[in-house]
mmCIF file of C-alpha atoms in Angstrom:
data_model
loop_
_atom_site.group_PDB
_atom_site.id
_atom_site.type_symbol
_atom_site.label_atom_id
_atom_site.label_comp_id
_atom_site.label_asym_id
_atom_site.label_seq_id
_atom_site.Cartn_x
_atom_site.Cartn_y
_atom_site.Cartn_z
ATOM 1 C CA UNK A 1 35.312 -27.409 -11.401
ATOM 2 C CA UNK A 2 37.503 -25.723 -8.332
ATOM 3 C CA UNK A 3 36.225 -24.387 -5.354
ATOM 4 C CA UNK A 4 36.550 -20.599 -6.761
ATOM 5 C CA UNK A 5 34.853 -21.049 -9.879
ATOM 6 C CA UNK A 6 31.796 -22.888 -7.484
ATOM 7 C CA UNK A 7 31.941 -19.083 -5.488
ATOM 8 C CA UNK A 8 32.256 -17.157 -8.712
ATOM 9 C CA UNK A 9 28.874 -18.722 -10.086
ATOM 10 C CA UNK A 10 27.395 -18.382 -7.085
ATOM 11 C CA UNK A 11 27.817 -15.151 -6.615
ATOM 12 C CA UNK A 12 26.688 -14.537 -10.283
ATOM 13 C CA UNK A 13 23.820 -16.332 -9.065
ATOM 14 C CA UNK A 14 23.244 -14.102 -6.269
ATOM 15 C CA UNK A 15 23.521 -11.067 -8.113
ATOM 16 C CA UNK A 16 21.172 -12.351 -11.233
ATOM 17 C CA UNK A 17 18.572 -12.861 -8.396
ATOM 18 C CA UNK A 18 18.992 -9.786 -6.293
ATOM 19 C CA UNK A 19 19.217 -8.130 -9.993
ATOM 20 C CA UNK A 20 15.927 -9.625 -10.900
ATOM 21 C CA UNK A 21 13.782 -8.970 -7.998
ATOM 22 C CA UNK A 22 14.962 -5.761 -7.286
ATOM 23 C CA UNK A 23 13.412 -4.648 -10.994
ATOM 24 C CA UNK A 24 10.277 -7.071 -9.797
ATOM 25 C CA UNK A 25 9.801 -4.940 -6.529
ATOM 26 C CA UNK A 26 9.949 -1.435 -8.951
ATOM 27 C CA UNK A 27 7.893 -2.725 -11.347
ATOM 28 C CA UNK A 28 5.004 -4.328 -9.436
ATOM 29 C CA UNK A 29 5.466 -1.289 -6.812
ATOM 30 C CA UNK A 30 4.945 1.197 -10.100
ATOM 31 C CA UNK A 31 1.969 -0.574 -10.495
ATOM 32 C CA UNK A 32 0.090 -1.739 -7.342
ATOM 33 C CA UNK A 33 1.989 1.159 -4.683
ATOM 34 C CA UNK A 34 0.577 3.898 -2.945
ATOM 35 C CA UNK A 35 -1.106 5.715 -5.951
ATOM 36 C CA UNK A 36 -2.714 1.787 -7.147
ATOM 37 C CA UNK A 37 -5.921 3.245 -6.585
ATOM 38 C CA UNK A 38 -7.268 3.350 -9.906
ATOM 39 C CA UNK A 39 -9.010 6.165 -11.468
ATOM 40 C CA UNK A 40 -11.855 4.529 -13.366
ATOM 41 C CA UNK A 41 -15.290 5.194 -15.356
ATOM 42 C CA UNK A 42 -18.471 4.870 -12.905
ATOM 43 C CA UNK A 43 -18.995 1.350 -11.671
ATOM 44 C CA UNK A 44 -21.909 0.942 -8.761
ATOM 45 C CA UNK A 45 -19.831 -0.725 -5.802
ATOM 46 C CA UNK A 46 -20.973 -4.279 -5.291
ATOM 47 C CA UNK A 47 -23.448 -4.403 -2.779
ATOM 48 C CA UNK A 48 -23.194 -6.869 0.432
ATOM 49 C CA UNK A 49 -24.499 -7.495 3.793
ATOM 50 C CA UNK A 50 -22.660 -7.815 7.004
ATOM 51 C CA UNK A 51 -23.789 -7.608 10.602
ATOM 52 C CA UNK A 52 -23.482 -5.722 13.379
ATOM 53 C CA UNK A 53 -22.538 -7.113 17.026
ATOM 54 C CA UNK A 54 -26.200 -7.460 17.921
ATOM 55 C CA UNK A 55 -26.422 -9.431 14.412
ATOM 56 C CA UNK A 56 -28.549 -7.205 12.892
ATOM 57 C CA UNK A 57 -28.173 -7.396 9.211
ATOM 58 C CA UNK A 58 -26.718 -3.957 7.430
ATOM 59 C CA UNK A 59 -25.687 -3.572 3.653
ATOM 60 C CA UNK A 60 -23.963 -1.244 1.948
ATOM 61 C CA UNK A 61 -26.546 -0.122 0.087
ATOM 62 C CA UNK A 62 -27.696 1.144 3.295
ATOM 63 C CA UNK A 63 -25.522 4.005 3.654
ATOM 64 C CA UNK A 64 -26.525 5.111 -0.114
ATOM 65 C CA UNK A 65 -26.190 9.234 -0.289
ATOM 66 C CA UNK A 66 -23.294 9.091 2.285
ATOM 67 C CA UNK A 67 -19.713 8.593 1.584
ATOM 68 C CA UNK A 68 -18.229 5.098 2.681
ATOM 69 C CA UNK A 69 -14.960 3.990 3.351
ATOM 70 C CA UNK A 70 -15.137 0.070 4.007
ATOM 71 C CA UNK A 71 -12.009 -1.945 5.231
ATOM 72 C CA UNK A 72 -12.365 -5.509 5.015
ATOM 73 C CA UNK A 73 -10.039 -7.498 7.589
ATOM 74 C CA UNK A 74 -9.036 -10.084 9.705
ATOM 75 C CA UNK A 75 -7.907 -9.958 13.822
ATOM 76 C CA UNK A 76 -4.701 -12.465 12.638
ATOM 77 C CA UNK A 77 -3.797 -10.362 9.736
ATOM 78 C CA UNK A 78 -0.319 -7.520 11.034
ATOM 79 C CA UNK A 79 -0.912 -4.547 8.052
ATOM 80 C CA UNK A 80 -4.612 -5.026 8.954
ATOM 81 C CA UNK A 81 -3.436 -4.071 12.382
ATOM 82 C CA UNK A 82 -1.126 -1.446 11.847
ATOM 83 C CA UNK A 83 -3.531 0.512 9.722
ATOM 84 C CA UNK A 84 -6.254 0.519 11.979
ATOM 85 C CA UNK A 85 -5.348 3.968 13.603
ATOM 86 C CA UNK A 86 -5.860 5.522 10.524
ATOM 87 C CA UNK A 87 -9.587 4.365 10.615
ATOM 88 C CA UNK A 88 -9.972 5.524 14.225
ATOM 89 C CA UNK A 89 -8.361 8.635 13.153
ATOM 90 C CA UNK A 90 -11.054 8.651 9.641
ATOM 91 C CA UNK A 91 -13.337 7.602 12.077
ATOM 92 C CA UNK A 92 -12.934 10.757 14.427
ATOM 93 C CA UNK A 93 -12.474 13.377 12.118
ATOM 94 C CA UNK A 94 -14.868 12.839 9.470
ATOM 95 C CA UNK A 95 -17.620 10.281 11.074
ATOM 96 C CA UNK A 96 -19.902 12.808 10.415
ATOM 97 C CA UNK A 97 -19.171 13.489 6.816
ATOM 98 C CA UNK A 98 -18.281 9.972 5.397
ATOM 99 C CA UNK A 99 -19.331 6.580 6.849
ATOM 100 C CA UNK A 100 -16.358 3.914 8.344
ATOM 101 C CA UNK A 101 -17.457 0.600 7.588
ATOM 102 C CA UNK A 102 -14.587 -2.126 9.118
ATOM 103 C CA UNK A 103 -15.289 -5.399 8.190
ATOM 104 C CA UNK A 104 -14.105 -8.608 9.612
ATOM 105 C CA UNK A 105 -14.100 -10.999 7.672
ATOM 106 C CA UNK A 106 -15.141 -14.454 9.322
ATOM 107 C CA UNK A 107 -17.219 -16.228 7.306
ATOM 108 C CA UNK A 108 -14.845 -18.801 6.490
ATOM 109 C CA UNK A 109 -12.702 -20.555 9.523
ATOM 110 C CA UNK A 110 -9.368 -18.260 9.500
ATOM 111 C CA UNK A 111 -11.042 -15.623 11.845
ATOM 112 C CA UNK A 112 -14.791 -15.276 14.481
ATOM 113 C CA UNK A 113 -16.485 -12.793 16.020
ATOM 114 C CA UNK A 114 -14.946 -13.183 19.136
ATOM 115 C CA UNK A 115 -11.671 -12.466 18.111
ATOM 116 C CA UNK A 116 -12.499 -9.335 16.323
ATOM 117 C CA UNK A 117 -14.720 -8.225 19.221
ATOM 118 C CA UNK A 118 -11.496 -8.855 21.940
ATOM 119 C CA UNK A 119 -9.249 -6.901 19.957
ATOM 120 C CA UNK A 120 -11.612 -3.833 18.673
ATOM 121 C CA UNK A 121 -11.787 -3.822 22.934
ATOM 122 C CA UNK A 122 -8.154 -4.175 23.734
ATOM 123 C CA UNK A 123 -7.117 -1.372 21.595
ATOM 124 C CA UNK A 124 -10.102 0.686 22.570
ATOM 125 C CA UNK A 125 -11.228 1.614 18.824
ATOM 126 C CA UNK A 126 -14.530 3.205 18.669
ATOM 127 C CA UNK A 127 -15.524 2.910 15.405
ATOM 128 C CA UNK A 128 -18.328 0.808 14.142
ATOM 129 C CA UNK A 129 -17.389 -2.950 13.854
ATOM 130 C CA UNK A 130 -19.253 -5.067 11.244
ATOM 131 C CA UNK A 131 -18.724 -9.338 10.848
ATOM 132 C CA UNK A 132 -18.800 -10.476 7.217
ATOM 133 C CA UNK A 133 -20.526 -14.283 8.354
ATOM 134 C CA UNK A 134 -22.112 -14.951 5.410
ATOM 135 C CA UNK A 135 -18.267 -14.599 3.236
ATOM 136 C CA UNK A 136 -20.546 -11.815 0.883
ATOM 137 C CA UNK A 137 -18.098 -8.870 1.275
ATOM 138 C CA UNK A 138 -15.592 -11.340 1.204
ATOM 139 C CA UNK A 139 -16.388 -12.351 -2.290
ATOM 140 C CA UNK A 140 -16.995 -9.380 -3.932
ATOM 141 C CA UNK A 141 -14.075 -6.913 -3.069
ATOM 142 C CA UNK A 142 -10.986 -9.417 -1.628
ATOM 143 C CA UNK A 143 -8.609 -10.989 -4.328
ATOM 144 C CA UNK A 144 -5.780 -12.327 -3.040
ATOM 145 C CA UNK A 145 -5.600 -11.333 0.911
ATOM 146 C CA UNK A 146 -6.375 -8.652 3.558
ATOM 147 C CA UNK A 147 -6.692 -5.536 4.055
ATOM 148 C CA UNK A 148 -9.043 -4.657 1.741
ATOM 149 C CA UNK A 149 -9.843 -1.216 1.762
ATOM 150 C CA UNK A 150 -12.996 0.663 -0.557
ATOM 151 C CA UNK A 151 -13.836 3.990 -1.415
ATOM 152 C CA UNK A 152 -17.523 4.488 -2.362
ATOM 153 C CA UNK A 153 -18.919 7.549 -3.461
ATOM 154 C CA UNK A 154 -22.546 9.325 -1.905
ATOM 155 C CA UNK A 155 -23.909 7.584 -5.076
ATOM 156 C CA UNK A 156 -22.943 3.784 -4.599
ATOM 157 C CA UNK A 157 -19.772 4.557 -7.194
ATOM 158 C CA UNK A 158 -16.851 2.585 -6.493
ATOM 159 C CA UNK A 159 -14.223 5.138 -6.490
ATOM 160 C CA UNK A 160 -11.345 3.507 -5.058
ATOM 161 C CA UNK A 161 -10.109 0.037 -4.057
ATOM 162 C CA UNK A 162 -6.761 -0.659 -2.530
ATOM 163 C CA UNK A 163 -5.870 -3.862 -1.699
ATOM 164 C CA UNK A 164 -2.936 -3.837 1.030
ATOM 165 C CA UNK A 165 -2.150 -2.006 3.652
ATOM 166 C CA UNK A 166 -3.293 1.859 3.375
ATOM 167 C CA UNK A 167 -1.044 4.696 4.149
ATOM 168 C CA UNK A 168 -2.401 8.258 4.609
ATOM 169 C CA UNK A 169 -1.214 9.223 1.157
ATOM 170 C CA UNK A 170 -3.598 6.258 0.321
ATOM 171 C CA UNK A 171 -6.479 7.177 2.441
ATOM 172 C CA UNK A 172 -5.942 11.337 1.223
ATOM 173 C CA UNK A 173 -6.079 10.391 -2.141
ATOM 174 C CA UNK A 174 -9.169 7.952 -1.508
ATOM 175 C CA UNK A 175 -11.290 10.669 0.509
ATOM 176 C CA UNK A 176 -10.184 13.390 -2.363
ATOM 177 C CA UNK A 177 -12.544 10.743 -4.422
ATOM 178 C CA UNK A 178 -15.317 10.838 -2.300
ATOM 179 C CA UNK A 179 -15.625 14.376 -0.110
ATOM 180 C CA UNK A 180 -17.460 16.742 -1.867
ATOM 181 C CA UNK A 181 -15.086 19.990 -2.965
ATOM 182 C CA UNK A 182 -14.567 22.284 -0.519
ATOM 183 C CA UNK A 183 -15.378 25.841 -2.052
ATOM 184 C CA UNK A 184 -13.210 28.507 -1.067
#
C-alpha cells in the first residue's frame, strides 16, 4: 500500500474518532451536564459523620430542619478548587438560611487535614470546614471522583446530587430544591 493511501486511512481514522467522541461528549453531556441533577421521589439523604477542626464529631443528621448544601472534596483536586468561590459566595449570602457543609475528604491517603486546613487559610474562605477521617461521607455520596456536591432538604430529603464541578446554574437550580418559596 503507497504512502497516500497510508494518509487517506489515517485521516479516515481521525475523522471516525473525532466523529465518535464528539457524539460521546453530546450524549454523556445530555445526560450528566449542568441540569444532571436529578429530580427524584423522596429519598432520606444518607447520614454520616465528619469532624470539625477541633475533632469534634458532627453528622448530618445534625443540621435536620435546616437546608444543607454539602460539598465533598479534596485540597489536590483543580474543579474542587475552582468552585470553591461559589461556596464562599453560598456561604455569605444564605449562611443564615441554608447550612454549607465542605467536606474534605481524607480518610483514605490521597489528602490530610493539614492540607485542607493550609489552603481553606491561603485563600481566606470562611466557611465551615469539616474532615471526612473516618471515609463515611466518602462512601455514601462519591462514585467515581471529586467534587461531590449534595442538596438536602430541611427534612433530611436528598434533593440533589451533582457529581463534578458545580456551576451557578447548578447551584440555582440545587437551592430552587431546597429554599422554601418565596411568596410574593
Amino acid at each position: 500500500m503507497g504512502r497516500k493511501w497510508k494518509a487517506v486511512l489515517a485521516a479516515a481514522a481521525l475523522v471516525v474518532v473525532l466523529g465518535g467522541a464528539y457524539f460521546l461528549y453530546g450524549f454523556l453531556s445530555d445526560k450528566y451536564g449542568p441540569a444532571a441533577i436529578p429530580e427524584t421521589e423522596y429519598e432520606a439523604a444518607p447520614d454520616f459523620t465528619v469532624y470539625d477542626a477541633d475533632g469534634n464529631p458532627v453528622k448530618l443528621s445534625d443540621f435536620l430542619g435546616k437546608p444543607v448544601v454539602v460539598n465533598l472534596w479534596a485540597s489536590w483536586c483543580g474543579p474542587c478548587k475552582q468552585e470553591m468561590p461559589l461556596f464562599q459566595e453560598l456561604y455569605e449570602e444564605h449562611g443564615e438560611e441554608v447550612e454549607v457543609l465542605m467536606v474534605n475528604l481524607c480518610a483514605f491517603g490521597n489528602d490530610n487535614v493539614q492540607d485542607a486546613k493550609d489552603l481553606i487559610a491561603e485563600e481566606g474562605y470562611t466557611f465551615p470546614v469539616y474532615f471526612d477521617t473516618d471515609g463515611e461521607a466518602m462512601v455514601n455520596y462519591v462514585g467515581r471522583g471529586v467534587p461531590v456536591s449534595v442538596f438536602v432538604d430541611a427534612g433530611g430529603g436528598l434533593a440533589g446530587y451533582q457529581p463534578g464541578a458545580l456551576t451557578e446554574e447548578i447551584m440555582e437550580l440545587g437551592l430552587d430544591r431546597i429554599l422554601p418559596a418565596e411568596n410574593p
